[in-house]
Tab-separated table of C-alpha atoms in Angstrom:
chain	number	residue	atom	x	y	z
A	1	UNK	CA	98.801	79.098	86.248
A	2	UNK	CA	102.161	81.119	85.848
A	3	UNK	CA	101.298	85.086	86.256
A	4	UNK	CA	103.223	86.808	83.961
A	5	UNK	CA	105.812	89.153	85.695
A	6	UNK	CA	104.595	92.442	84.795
A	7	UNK	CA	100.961	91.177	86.336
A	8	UNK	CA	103.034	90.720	89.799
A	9	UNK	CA	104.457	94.080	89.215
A	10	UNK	CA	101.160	95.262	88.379
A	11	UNK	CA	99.907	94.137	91.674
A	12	UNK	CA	102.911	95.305	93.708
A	13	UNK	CA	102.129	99.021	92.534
A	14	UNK	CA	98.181	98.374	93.257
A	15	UNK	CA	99.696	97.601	96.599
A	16	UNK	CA	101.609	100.814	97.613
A	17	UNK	CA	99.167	103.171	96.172
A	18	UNK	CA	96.336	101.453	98.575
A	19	UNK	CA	98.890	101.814	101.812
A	20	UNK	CA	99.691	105.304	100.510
A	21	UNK	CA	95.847	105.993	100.688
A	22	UNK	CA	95.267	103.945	103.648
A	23	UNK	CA	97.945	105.812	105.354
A	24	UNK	CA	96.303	109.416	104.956
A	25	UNK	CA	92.929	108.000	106.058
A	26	UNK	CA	94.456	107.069	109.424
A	27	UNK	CA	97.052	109.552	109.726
A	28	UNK	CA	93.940	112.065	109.952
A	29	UNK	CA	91.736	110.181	112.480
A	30	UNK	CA	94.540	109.520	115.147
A	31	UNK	CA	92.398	110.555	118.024
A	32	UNK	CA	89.811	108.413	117.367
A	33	UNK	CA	91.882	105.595	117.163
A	34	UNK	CA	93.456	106.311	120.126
A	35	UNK	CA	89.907	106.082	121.669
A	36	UNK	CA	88.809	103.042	119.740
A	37	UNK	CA	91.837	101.052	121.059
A	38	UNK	CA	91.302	102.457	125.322
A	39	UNK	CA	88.083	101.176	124.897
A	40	UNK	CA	88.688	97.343	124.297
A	41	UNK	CA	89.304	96.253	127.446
A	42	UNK	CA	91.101	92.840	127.847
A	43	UNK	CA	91.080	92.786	124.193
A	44	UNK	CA	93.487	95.530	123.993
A	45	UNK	CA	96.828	93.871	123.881
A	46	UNK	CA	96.155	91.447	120.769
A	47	UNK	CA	93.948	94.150	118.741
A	48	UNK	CA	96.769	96.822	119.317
A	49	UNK	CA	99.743	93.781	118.190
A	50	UNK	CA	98.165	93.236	115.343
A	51	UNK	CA	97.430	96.745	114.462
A	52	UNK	CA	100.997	97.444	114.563
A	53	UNK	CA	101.989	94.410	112.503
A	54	UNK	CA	99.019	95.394	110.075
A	55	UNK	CA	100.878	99.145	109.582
A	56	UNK	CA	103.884	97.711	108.953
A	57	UNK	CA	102.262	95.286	106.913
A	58	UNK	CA	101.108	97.776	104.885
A	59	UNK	CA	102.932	100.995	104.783
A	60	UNK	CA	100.769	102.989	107.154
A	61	UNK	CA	102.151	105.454	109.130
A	62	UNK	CA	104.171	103.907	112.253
A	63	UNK	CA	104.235	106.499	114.755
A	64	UNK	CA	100.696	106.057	114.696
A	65	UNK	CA	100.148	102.389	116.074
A	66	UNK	CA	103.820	103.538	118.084
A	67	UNK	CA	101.258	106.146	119.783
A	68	UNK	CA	98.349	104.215	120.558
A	69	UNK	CA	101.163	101.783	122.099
A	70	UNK	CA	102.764	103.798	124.028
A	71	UNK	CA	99.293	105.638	125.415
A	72	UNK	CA	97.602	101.894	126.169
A	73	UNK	CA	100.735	100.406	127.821
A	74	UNK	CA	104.081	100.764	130.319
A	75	UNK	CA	106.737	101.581	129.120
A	76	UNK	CA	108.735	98.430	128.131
A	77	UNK	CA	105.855	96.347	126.942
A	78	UNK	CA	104.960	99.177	124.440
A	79	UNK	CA	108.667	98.392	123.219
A	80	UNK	CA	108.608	95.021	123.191
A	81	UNK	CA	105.112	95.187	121.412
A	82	UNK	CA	106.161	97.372	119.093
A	83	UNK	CA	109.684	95.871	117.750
A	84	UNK	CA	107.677	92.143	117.531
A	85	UNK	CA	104.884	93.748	115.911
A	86	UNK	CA	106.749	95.661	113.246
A	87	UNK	CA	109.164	92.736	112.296
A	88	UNK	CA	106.445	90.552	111.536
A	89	UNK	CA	104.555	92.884	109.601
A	90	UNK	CA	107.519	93.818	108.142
A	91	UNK	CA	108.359	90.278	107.084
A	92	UNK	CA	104.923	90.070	105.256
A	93	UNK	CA	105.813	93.331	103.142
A	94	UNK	CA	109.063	91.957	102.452
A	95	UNK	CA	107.852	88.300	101.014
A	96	UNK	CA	104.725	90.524	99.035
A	97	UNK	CA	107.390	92.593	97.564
A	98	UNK	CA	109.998	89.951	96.609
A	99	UNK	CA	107.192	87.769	94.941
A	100	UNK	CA	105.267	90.881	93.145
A	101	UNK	CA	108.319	93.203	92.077
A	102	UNK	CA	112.108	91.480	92.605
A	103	UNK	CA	112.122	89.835	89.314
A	104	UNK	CA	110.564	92.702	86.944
A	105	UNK	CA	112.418	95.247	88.898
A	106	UNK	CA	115.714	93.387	88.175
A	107	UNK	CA	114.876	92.647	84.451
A	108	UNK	CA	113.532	96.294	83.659
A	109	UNK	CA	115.841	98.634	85.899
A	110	UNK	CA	118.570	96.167	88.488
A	111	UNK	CA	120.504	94.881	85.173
A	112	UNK	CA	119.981	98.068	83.215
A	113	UNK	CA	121.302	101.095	85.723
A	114	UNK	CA	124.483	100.657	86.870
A	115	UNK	CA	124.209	102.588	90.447
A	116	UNK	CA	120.840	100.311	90.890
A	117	UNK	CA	123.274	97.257	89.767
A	118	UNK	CA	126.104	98.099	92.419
A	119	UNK	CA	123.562	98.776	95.237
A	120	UNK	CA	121.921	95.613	94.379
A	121	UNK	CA	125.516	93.688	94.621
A	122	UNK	CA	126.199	95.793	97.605
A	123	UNK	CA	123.204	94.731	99.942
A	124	UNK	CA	124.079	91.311	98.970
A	125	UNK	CA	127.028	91.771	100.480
A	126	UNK	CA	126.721	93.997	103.296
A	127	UNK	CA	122.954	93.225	104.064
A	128	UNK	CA	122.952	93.396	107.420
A	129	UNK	CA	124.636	96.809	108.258
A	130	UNK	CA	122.795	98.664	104.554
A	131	UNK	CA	119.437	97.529	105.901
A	132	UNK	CA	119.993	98.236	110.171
A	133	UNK	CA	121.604	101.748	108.941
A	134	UNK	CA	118.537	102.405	106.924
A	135	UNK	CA	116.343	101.530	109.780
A	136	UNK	CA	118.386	104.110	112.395
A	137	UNK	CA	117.099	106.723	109.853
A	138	UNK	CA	113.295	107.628	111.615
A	139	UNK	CA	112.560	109.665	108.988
A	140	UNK	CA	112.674	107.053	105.744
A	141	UNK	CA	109.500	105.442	106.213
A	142	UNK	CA	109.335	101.510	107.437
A	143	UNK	CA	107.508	100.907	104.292
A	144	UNK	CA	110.214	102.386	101.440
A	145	UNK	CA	112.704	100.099	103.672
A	146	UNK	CA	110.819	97.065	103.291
A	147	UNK	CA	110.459	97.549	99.603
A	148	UNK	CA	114.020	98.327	99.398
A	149	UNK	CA	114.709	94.512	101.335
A	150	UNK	CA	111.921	92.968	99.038
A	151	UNK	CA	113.323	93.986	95.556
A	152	UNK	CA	116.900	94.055	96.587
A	153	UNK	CA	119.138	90.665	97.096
A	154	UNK	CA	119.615	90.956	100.480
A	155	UNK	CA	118.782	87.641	102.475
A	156	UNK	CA	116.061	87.311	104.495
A	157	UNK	CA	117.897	86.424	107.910
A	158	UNK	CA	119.734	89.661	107.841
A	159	UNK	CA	116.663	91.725	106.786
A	160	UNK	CA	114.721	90.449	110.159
A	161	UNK	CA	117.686	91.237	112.220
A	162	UNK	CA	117.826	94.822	110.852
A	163	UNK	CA	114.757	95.233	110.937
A	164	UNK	CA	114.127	94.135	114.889
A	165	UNK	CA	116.881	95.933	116.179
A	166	UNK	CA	117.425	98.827	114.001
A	167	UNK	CA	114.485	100.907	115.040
A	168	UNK	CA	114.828	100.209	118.651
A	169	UNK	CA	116.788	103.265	119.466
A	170	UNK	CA	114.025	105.554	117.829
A	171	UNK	CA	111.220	103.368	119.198
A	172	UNK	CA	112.693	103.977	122.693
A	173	UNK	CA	112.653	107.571	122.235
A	174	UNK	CA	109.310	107.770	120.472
A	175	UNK	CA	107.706	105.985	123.363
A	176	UNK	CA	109.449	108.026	126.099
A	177	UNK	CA	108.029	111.236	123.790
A	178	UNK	CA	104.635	109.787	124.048
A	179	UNK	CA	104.536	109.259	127.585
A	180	UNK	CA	106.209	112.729	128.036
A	181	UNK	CA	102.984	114.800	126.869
A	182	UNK	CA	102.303	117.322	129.584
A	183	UNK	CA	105.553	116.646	131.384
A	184	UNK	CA	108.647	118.825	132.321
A	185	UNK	CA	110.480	115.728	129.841
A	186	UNK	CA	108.561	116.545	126.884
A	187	UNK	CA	111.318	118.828	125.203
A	188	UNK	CA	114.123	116.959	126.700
A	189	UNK	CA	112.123	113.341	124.467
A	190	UNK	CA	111.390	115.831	121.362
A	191	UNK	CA	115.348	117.157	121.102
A	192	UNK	CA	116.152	113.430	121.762
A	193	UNK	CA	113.859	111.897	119.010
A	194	UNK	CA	115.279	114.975	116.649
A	195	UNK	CA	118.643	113.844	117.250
A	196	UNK	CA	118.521	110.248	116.579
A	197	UNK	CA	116.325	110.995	113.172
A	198	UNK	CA	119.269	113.187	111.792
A	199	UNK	CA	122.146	111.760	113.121
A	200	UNK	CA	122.553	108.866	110.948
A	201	UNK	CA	121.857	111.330	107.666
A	202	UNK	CA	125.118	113.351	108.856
A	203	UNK	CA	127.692	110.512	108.976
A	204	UNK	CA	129.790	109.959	105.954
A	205	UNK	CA	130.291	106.747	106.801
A	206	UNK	CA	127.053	105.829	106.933
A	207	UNK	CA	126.375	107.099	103.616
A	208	UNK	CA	129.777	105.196	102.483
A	209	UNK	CA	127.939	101.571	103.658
A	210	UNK	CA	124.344	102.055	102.215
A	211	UNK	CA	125.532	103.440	98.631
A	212	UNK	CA	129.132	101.393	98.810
């Protein structure tokens, strides 16, 4: 049977507030999921992939499953474990989103606000480059991105591509900051990880493609 729209949208909203919940529940017991992941053995590769597709999945908190990465692995398999991991969970928010929220969202606010209107045109347009420049900025978290691809027009194609190589500068630095605890590079990583956060938020032009 056909679920009325504002039942999807219904559902959608039922959805962030549980990953907004979620998220503080394991934002405050980092160390012992730190532990809980060192102590799986041969298991750890495919619990840890799927607990970073699972945050992404759901909103949670990425620098958390970026930690427990980082911590468990060397360094370019925590990368490569990472970018995989969030793109496919990323792809789930992004199809949970589109079928909950794009077509109330468009009926109720898209057609109705004109900024919301020429953003939505916009990232049809430019999808690509609005969604990858959104992804350079560390501090917007993955999941307010993924709603933005899931409500928005942009095509799915260009929102994986964003989405896989956008963060890769910042999960570079994040896992080099991880692996830097108790090191003369610590500082060097945290200045580094600062600058590629803000750097994006300073550019005009930046600005100029996201908001056209």
């Amino acid at each position: 049977m056909h679920r009325p729209t504002p039942f999807k949208f219904g559902l959608l909203i039922a959805f962030i507030v549980a990953s907004i919940i979620i998220s503080l529940k394991v934002y405050y017991s980092f160390d012992l999921i730190a532990n809980y992941f060192n102590s799986l053995g041969i298991y750890k590769t495919l619990v840890v992939f799927l607990f970073v597709v699972v945050s992404a999945a759901l909103g949670l908190p990425i620098i958390v499953p970026n930690f427990v990465a980082a911590l468990s692995f060397g360094f370019i398999k925590a990368v490569v474990l990472i970018s995989i991991g969030v793109t496919l969970g990323s792809i789930i928010s992004f199809y949970l989103t589109r079928f909950l929220g794009r077509d109330y969202m468009e009926k109720k606010a898209i057609n109705k606000i004109k900024a919301l209107k020429k953003f939505d045109m916009n990232i049809e347009t430019h999808g690509f480059w609005i969604i990858l420049l959104l992804r350079l900025i560390s501090i917007l978290p993955f999941q307010v991105v993924n709603l933005i691809g899931g409500i928005s027009r942009v095509r799915l194609r260009y929102f994986v591509a964003a989405t896989f190589i956008g963060p890769l500068p910042g999960t570079l630095a994040f896992v080099y900051l991880f692996k830097s605890f108790g090191t003369g590079n610590f500082f060097f990583a945290l200045s580094l990880c600062g600058l590629l956060t803000l750097l994006p938020l300073l550019s005009s032009r930046v600005r100029a493609v996201i908001f056209g």
